Backbone as a printed PyTorch tensor [residue, N CA C, xyz], in Angstrom:
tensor([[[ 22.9500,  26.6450,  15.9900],
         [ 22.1260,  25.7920,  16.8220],
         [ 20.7980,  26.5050,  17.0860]],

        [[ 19.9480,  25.9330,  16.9320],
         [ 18.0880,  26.0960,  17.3110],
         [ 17.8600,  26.9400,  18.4260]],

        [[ 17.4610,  28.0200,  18.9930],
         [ 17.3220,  28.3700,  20.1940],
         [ 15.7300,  26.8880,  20.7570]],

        [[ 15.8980,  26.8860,  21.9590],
         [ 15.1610,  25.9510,  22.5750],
         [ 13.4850,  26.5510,  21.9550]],

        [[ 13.0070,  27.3160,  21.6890],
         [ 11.6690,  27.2410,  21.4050],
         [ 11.5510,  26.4810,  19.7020]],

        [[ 12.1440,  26.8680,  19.2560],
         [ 12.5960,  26.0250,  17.9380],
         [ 12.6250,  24.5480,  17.8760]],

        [[ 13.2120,  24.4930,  18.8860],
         [ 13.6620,  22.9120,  18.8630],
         [ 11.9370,  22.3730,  19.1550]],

        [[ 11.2640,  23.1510,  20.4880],
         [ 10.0030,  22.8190,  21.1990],
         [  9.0390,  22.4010,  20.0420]],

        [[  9.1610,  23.2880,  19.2930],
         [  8.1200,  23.3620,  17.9150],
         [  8.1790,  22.2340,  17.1850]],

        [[  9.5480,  21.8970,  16.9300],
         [  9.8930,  20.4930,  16.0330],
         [  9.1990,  19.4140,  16.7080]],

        [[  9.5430,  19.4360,  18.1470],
         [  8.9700,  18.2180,  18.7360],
         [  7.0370,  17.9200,  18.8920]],

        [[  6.4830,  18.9940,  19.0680],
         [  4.6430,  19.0340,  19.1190],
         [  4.7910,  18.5550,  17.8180]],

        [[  3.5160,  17.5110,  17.9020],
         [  2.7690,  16.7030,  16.9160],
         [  1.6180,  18.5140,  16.6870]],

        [[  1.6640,  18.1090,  15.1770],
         [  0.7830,  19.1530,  14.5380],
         [ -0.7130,  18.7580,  15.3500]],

        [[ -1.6530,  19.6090,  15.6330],
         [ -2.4490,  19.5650,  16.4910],
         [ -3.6310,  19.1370,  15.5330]],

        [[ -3.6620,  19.3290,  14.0930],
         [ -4.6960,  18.8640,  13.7150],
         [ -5.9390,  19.7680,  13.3110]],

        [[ -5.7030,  21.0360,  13.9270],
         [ -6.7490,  22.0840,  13.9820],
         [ -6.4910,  23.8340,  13.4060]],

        [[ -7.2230,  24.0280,  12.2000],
         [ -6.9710,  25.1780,  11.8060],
         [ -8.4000,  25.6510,  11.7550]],

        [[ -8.5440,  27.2480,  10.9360],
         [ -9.2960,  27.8000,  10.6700],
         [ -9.1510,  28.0780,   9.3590]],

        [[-10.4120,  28.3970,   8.7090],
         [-10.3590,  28.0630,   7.3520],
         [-11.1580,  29.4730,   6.8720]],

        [[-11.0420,  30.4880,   6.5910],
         [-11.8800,  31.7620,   6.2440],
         [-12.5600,  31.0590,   4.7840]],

        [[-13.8050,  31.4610,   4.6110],
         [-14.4960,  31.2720,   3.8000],
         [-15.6450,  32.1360,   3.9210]],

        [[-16.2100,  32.1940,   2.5410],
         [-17.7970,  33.4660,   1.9010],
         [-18.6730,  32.7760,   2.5540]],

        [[-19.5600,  33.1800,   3.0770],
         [-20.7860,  32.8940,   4.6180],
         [-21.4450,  32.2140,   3.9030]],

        [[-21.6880,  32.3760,   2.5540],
         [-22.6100,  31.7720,   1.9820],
         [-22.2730,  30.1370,   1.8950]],

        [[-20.8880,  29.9210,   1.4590],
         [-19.9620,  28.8250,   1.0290],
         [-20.2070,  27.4570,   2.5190]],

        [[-20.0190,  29.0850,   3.5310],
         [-19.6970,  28.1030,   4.6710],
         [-21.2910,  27.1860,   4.7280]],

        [[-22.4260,  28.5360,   4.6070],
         [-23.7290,  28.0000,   5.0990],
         [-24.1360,  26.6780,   3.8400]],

        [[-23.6190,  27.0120,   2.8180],
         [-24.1870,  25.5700,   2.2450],
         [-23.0770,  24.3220,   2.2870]],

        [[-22.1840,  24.3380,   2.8990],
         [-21.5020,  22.9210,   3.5870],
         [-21.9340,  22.7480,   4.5760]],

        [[-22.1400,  23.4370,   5.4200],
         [-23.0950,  23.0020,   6.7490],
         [-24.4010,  22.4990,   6.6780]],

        [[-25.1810,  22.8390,   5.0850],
         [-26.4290,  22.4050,   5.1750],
         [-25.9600,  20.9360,   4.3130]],

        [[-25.0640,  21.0360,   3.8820],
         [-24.5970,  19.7240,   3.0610],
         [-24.1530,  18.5720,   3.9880]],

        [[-23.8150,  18.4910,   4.8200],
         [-23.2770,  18.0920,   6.4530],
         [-24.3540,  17.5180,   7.1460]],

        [[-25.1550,  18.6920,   7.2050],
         [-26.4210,  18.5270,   8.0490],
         [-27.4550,  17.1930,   7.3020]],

        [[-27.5470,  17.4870,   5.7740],
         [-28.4980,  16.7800,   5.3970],
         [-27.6830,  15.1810,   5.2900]],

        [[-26.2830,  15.2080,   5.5040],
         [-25.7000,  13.3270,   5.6000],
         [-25.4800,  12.9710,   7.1990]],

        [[-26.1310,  14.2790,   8.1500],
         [-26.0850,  13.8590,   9.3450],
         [-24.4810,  13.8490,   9.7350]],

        [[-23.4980,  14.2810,   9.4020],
         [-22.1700,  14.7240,   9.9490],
         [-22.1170,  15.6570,  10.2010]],

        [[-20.9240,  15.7920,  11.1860],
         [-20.1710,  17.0100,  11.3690],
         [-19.4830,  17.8820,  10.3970]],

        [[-19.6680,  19.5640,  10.5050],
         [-18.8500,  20.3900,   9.0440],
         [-18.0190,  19.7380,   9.3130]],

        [[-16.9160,  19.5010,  10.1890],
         [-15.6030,  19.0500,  10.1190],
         [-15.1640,  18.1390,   9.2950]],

        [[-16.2480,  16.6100,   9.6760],
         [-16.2110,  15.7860,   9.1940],
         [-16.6340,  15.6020,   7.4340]],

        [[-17.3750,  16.6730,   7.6120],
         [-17.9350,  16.6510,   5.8560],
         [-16.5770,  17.3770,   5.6770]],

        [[-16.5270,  18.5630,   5.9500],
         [-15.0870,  18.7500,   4.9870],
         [-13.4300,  17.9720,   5.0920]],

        [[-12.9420,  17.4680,   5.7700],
         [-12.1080,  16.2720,   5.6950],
         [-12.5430,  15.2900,   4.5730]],

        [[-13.7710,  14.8670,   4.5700],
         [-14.3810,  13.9720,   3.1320],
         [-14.0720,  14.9230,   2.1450]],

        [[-14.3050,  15.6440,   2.3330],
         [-14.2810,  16.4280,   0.2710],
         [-12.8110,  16.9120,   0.3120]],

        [[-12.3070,  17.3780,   1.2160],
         [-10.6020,  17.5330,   0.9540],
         [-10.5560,  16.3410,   0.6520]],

        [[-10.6850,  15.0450,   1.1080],
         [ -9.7940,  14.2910,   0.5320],
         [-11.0850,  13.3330,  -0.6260]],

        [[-11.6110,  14.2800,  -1.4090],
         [-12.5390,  14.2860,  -2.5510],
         [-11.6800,  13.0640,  -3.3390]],

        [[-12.5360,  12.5550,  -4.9960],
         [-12.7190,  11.8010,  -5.8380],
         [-10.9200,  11.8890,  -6.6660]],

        [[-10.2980,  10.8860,  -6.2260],
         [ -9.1550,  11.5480,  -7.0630],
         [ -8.0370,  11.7150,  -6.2910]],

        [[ -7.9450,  12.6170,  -5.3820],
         [ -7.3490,  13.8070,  -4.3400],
         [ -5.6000,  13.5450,  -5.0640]],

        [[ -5.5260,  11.4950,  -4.5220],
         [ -4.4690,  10.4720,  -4.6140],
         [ -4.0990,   9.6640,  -5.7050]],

        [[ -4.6330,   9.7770,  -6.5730],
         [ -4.5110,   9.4940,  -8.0970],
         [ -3.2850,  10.1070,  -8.8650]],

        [[ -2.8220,   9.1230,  -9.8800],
         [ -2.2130,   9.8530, -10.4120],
         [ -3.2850,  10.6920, -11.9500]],

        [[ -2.2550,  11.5910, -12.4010],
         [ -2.7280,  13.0220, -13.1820],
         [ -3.9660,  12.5140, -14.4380]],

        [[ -3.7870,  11.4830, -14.7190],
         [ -5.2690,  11.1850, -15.9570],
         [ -6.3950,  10.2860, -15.0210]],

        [[ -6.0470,   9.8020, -13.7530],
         [ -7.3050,   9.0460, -13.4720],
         [ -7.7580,  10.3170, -12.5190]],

        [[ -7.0390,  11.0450, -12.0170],
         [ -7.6510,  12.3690, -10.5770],
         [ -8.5240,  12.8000, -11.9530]],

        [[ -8.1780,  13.4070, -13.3520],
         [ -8.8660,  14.2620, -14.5390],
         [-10.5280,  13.6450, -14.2410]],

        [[-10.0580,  11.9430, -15.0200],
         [-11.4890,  11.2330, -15.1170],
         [-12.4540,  11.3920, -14.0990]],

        [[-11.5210,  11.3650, -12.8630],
         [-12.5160,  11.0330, -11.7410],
         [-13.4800,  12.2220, -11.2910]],

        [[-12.2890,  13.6230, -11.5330],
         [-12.8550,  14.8270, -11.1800],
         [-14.1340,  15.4670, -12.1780]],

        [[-13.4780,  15.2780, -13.3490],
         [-15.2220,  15.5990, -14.5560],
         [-16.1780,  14.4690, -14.0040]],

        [[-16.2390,  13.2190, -13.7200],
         [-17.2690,  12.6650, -13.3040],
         [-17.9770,  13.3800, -11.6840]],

        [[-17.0710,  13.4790, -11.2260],
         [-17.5320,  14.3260,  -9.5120],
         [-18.1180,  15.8170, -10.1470]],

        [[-17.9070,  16.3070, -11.0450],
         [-17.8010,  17.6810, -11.7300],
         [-19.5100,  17.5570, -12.3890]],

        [[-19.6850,  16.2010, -12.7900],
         [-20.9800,  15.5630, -13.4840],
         [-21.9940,  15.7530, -12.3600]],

        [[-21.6380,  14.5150, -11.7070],
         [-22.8130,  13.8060, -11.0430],
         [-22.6820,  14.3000,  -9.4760]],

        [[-21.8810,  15.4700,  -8.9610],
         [-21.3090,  15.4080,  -7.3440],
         [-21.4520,  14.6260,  -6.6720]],

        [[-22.7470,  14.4620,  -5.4930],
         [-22.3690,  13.9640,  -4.3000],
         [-23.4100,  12.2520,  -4.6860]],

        [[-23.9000,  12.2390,  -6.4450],
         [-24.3480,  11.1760,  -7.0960],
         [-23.9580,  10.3100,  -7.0340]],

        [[-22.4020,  10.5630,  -7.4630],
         [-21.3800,   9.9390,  -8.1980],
         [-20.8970,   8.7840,  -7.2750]],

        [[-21.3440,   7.4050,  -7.4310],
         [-20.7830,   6.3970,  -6.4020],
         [-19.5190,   5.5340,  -6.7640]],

        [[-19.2740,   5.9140,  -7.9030],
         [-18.1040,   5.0780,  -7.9910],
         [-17.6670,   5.1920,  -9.4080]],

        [[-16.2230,   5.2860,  -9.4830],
         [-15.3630,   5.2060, -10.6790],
         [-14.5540,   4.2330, -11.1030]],

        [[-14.8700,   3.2080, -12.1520],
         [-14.7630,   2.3360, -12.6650],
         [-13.5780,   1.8590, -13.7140]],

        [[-12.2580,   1.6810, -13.8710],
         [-11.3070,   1.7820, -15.0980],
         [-11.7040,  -0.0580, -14.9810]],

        [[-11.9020,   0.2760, -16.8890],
         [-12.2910,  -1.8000, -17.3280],
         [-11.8560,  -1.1010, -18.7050]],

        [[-11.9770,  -2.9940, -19.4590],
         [-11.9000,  -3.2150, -20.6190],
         [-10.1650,  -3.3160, -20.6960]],

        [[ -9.7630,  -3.6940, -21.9620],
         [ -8.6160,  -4.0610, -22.3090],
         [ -7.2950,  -3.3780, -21.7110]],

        [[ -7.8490,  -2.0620, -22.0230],
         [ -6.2470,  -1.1260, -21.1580],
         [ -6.1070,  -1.5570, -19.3450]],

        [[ -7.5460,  -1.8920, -18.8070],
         [ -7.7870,  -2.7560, -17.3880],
         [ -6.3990,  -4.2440, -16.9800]],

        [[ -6.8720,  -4.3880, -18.0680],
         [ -6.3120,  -5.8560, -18.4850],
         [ -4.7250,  -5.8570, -18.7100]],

        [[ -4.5090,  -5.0450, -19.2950],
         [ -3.0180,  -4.6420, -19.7740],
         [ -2.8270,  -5.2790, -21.0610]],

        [[ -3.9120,  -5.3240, -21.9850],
         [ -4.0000,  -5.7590, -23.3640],
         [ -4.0970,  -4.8010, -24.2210]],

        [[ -4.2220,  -3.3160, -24.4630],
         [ -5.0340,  -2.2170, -25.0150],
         [ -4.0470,  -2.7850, -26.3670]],

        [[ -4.9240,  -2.3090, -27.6370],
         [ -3.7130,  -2.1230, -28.7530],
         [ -4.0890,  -0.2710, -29.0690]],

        [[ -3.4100,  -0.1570, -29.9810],
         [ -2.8700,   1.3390, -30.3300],
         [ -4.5350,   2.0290, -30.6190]],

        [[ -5.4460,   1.4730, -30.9530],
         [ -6.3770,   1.8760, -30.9910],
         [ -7.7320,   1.8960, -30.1120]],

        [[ -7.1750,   1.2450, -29.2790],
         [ -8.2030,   1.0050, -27.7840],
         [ -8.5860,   2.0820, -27.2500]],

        [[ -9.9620,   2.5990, -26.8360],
         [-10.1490,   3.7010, -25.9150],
         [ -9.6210,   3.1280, -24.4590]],

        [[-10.1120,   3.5730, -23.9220],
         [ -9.9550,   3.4320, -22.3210],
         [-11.1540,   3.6780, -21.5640]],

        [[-11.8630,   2.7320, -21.2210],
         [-13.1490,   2.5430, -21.0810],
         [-13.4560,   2.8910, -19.4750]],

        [[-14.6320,   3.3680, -19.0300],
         [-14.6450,   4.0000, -17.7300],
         [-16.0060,   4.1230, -17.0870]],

        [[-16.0920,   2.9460, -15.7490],
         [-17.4690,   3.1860, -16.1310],
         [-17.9550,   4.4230, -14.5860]],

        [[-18.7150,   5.0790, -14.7180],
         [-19.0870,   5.8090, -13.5540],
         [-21.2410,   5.3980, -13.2450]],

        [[-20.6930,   5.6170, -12.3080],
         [-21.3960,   4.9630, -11.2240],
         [-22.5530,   5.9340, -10.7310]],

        [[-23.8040,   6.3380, -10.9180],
         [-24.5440,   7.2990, -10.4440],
         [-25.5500,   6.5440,  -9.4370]],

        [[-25.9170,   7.4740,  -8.7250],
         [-26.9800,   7.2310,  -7.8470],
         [-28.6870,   7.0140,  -8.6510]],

        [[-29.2900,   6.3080,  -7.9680],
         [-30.7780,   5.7020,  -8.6060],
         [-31.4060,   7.1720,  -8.9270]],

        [[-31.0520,   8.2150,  -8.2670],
         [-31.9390,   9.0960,  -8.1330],
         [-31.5190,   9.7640,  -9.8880]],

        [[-30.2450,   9.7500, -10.3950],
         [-29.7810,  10.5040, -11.3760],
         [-30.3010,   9.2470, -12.2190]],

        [[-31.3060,  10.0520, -13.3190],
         [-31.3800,   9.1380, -14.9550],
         [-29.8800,   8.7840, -15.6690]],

        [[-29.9480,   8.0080, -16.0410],
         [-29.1700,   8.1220, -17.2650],
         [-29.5900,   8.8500, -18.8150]],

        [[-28.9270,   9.2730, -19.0090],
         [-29.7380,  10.0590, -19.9770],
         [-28.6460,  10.7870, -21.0690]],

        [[-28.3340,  10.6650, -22.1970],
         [-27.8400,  11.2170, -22.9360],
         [-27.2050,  12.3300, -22.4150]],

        [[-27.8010,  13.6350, -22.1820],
         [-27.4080,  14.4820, -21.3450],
         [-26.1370,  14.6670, -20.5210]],

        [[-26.0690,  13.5290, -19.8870],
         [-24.7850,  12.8060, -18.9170],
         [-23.7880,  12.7360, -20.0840]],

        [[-23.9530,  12.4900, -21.2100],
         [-22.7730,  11.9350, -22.0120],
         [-21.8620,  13.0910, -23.0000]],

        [[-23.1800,  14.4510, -22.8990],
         [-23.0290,  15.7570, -23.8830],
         [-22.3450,  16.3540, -22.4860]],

        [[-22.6640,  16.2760, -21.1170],
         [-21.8030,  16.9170, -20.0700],
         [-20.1340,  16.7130, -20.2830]],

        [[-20.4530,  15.2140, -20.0080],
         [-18.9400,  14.5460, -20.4920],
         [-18.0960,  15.0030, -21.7300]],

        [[-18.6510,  15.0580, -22.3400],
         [-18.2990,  15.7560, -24.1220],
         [-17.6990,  17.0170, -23.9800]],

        [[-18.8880,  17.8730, -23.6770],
         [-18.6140,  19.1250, -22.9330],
         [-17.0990,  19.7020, -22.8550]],

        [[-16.2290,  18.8900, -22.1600],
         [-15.3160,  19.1880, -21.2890],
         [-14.4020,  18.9150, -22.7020]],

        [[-12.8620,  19.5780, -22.5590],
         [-11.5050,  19.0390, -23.0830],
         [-11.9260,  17.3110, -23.2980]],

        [[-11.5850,  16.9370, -24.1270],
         [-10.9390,  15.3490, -24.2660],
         [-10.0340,  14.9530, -23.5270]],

        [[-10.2550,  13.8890, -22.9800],
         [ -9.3450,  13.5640, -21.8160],
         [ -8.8320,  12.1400, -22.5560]],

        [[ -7.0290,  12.0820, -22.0580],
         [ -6.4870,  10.5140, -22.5920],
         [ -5.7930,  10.4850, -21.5690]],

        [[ -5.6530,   9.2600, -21.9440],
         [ -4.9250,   8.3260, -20.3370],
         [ -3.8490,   7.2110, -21.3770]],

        [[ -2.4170,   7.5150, -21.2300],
         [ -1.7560,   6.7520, -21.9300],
         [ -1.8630,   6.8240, -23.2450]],

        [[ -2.3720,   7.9320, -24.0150],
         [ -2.3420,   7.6530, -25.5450],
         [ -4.1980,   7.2490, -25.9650]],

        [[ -4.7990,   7.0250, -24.8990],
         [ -5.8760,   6.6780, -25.2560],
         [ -6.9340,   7.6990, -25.1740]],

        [[ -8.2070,   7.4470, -25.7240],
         [ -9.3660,   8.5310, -25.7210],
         [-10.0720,   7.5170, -24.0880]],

        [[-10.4640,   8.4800, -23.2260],
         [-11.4370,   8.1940, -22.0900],
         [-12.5390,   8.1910, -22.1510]],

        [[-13.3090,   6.9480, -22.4390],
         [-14.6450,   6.3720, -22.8530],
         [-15.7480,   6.4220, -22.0880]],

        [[-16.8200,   7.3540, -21.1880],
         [-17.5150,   6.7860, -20.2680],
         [-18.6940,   5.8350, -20.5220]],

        [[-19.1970,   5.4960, -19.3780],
         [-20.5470,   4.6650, -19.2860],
         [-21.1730,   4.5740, -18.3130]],

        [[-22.0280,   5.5530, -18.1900],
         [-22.7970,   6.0750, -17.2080],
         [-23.6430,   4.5230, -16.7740]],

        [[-23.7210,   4.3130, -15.6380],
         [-25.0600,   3.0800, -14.9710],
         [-25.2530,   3.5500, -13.7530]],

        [[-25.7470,   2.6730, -13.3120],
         [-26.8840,   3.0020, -11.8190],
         [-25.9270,   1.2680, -11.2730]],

        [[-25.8760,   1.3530,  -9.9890],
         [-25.5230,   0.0190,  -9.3040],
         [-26.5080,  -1.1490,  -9.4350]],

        [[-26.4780,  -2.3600,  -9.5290],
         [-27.4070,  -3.4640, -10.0280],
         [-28.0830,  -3.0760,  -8.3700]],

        [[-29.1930,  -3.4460,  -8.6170],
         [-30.2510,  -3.9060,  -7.3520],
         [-30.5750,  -5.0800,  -6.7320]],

        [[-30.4590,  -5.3240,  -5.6070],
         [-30.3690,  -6.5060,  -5.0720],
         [-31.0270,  -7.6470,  -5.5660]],

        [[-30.4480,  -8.7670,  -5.9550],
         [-31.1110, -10.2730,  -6.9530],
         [-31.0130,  -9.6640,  -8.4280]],

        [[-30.9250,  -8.4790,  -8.7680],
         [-30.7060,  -8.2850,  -9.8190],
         [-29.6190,  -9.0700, -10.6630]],

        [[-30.3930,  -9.5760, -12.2910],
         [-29.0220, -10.4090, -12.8360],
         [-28.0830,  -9.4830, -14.0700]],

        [[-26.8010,  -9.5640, -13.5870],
         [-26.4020,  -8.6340, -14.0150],
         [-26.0760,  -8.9360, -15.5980]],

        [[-25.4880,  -7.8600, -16.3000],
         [-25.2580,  -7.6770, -17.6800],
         [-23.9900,  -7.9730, -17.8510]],

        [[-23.3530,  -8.5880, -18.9600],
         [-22.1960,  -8.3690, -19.5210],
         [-21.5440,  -7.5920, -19.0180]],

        [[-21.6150,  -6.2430, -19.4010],
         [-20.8510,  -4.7000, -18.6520],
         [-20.3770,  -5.0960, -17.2310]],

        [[-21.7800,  -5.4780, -16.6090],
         [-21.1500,  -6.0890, -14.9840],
         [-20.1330,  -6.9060, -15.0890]],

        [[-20.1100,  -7.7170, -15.8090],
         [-19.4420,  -9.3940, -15.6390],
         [-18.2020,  -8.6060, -16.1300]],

        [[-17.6980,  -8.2640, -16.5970],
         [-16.5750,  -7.6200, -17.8540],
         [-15.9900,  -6.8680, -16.5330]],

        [[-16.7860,  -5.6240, -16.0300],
         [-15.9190,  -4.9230, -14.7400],
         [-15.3450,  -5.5410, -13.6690]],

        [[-16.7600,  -6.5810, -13.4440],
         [-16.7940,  -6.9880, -12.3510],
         [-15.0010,  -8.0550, -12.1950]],

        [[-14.7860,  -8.6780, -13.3910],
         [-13.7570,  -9.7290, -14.0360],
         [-12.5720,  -9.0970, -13.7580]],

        [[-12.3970,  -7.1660, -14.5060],
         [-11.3540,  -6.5110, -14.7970],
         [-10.7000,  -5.4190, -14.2010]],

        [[-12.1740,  -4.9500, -14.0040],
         [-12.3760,  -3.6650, -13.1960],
         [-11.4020,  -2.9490, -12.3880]],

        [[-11.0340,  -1.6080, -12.2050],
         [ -9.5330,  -1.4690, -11.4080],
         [-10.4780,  -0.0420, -10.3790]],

        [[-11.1790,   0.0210,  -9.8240],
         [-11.9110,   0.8210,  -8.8390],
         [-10.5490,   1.9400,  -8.8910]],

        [[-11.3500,   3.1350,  -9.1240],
         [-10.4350,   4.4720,  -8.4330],
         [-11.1780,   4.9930,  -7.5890]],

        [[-12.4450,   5.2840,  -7.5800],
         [-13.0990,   5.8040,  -6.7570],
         [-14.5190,   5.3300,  -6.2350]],

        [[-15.2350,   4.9120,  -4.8070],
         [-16.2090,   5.0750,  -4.3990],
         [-16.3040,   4.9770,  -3.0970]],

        [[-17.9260,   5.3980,  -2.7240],
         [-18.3820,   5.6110,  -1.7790],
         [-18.9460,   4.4600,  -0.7750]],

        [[-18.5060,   4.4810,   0.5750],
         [-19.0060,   3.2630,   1.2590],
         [-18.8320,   1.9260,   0.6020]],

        [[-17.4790,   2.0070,  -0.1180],
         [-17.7420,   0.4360,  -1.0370],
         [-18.4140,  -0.2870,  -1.5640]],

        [[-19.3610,   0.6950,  -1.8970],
         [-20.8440,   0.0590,  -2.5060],
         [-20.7170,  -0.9000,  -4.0030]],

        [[-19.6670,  -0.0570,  -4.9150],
         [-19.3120,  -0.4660,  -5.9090],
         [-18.4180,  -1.5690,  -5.4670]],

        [[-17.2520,  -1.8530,  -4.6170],
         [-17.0940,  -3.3150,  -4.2610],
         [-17.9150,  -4.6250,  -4.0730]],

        [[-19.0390,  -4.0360,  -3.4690],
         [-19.7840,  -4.7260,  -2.7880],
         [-19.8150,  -5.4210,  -3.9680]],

        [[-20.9200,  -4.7700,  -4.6000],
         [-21.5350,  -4.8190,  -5.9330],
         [-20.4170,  -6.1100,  -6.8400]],

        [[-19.4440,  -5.4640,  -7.1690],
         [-18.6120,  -6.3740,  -8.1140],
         [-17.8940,  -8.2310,  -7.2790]],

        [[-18.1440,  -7.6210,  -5.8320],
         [-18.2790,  -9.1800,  -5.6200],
         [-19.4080, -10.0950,  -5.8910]],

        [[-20.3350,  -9.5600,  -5.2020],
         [-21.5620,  -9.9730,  -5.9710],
         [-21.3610, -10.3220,  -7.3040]],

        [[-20.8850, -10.0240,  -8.4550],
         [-21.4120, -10.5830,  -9.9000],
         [-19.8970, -11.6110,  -9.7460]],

        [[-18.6920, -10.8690,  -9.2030],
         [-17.7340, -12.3190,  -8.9650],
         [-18.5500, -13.6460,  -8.5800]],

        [[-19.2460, -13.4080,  -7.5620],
         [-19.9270, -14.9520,  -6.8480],
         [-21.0750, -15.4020,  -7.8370]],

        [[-21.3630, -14.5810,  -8.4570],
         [-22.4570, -15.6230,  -9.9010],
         [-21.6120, -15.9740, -10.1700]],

        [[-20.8070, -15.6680, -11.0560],
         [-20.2620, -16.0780, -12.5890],
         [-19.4060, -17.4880, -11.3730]],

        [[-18.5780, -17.5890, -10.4110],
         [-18.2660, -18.8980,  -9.9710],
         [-19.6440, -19.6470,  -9.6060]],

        [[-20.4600, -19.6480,  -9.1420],
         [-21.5920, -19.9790,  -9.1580],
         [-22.2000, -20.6550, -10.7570]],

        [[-21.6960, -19.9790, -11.7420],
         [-21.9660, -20.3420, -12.7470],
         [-23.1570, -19.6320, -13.2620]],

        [[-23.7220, -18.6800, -13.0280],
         [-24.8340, -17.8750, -13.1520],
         [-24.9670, -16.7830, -14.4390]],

        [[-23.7760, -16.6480, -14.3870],
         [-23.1270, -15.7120, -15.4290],
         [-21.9900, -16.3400, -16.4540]],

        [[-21.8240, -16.4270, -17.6260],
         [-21.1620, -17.6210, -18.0740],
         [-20.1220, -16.7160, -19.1090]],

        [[-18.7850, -16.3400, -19.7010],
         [-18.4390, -15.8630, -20.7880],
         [-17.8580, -17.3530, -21.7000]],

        [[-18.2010, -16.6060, -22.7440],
         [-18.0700, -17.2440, -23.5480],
         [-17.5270, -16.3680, -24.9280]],

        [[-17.0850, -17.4240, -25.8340],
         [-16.0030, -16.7260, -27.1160],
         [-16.7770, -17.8100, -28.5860]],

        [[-16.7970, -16.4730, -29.3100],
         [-17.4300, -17.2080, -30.4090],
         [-16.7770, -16.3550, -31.8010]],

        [[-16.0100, -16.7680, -32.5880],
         [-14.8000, -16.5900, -33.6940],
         [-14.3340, -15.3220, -33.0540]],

        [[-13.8920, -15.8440, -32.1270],
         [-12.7490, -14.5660, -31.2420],
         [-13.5690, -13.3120, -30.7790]],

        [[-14.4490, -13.5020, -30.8210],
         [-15.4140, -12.1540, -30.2560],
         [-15.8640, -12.6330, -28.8590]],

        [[-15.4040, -12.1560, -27.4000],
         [-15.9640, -12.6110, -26.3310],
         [-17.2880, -11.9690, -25.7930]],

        [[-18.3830, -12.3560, -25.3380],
         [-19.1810, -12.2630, -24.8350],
         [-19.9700, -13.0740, -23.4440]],

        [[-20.5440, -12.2880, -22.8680],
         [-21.1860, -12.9070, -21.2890],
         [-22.7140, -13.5010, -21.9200]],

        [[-22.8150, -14.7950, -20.8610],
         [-23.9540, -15.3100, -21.0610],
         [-24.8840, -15.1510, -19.6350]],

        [[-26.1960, -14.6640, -19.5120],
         [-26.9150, -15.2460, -18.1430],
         [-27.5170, -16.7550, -18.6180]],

        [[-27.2000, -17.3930, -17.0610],
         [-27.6080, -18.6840, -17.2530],
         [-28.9540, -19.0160, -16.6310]],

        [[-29.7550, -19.5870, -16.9970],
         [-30.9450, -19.8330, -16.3500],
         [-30.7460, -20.3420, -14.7500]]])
C-alpha cells in the first residue's frame, strides 16, 4: 500500500510549469522570435512544441517537417491533393503536396532543389510531389491548382486557418459557378468563367 504522500502526488493535477535549461543564445533568439509576433516566450514556445506535424502520422509529420525545415515561420500551410487525396491513386501516382509560403518568400526554383536536397520521401508507396504557392489574394481568381485542392484537399498543417479560409473561398466560386471543371476525352480540367 502507497504511503499517504504517494497517494497525495497521484491526486495534484500536474501544475503545468517546468523549467527548461537552454544555450543563452537559443533562449535570446526565441524571445526575440516571441517578441517580434508580440507573444509571450511561453506562449511562443507551447506553439513550436506543438510545431508542423507534432500529431501526424510518420510520412505526413516527414512532409510537413522538410517543408517547416524549408520555409520556417513562412510556411502557412500544408496541403495533401490530387488522386491519393481522393482515394483514387494508381500504382504510379505521386502524392502531390502543396505548401503554402508567405508573400514575402519567392517562389523560386531554389525552393524545389531545397526540397530535392533532402532523402526522398514516400507516403504509401508513393514519391512526395511538392508545389510551392503563395495564398490567392483577396478577389483574386483562382487557378485550377486552387479549384483541384480546394475540391480535394486534406489540410495537415496551417496557420490561423488562413489556408481554410482560402479554400472556402474557391469552394464558394466554383458553386457560384465562377470556376467551372470540366472533362474533355477523360482528361479533367478547371475552367474560369467570365
Amino acid at each position: 500500500m502507497p504511503n499517504d504522500t504517494t497517494h497525495d502526488r497521484r491526486q495534484r493535477p500536474p501544475s503545468g510549469r517546468f523549467v527548461v535549461r537552454i544555450d543563452p543564445a537559443l533562449h535570446a533568439s526565441l524571445r526575440a522570435r516571441a517578441r517580434a509576433e508580440d507573444i509571450s516566450l511561453n506562449r511562443y514556445c507551447a506553439r513550436e512544441l506543438e510545431s508542423p506535424g507534432s500529431e501526424l502520422p510518420p510520412p505526413a509529420a516527414e512532409a510537413v517537417g522538410r517543408a517547416h525545415s524549408i520555409l520556417g515561420e513562412s510556411l502557412l500551410g500544408v496541403v495533401v491533393f490530387g488522386s491519393w487525396a481522393r482515394g483514387e491513386p494508381s500504382w504510379e501516382s505521386d502524392l502531390d503536396i502543396l505548401l503554402i509560403a508567405d508573400d514575402q518568400v519567392p517562389i523560386s526554383r531554389g525552393l524545389y532543389r531545397q526540397w530535392d536536397g533532402g532523402p526522398p520521401l514516400e507516403w504509401d508507396g508513393h514519391a512526395v510531389e511538392p508545389h510551392f504557392v503563395h495564398l490567392l489574394t483577396d478577389g483574386e481568381t483562382p487557378s485550377g491548382l486552387w479549384a483541384e485542392v480546394a475540391m480535394d484537399g486534406l489540410v495537415l498543417f496551417e496557420r490561423r486557418l488562413a489556408v481554410s479560409r482560402t479554400l472556402a473561398g474557391v469552394r464558394r466560386r466554383i458553386l457560384e459557378e465562377r470556376v467551372s471543371h470540366r472533362v474533355v476525352h477523360g482528361n479533367p480540367y478547371w475552367v474560369r468563367e467570365s
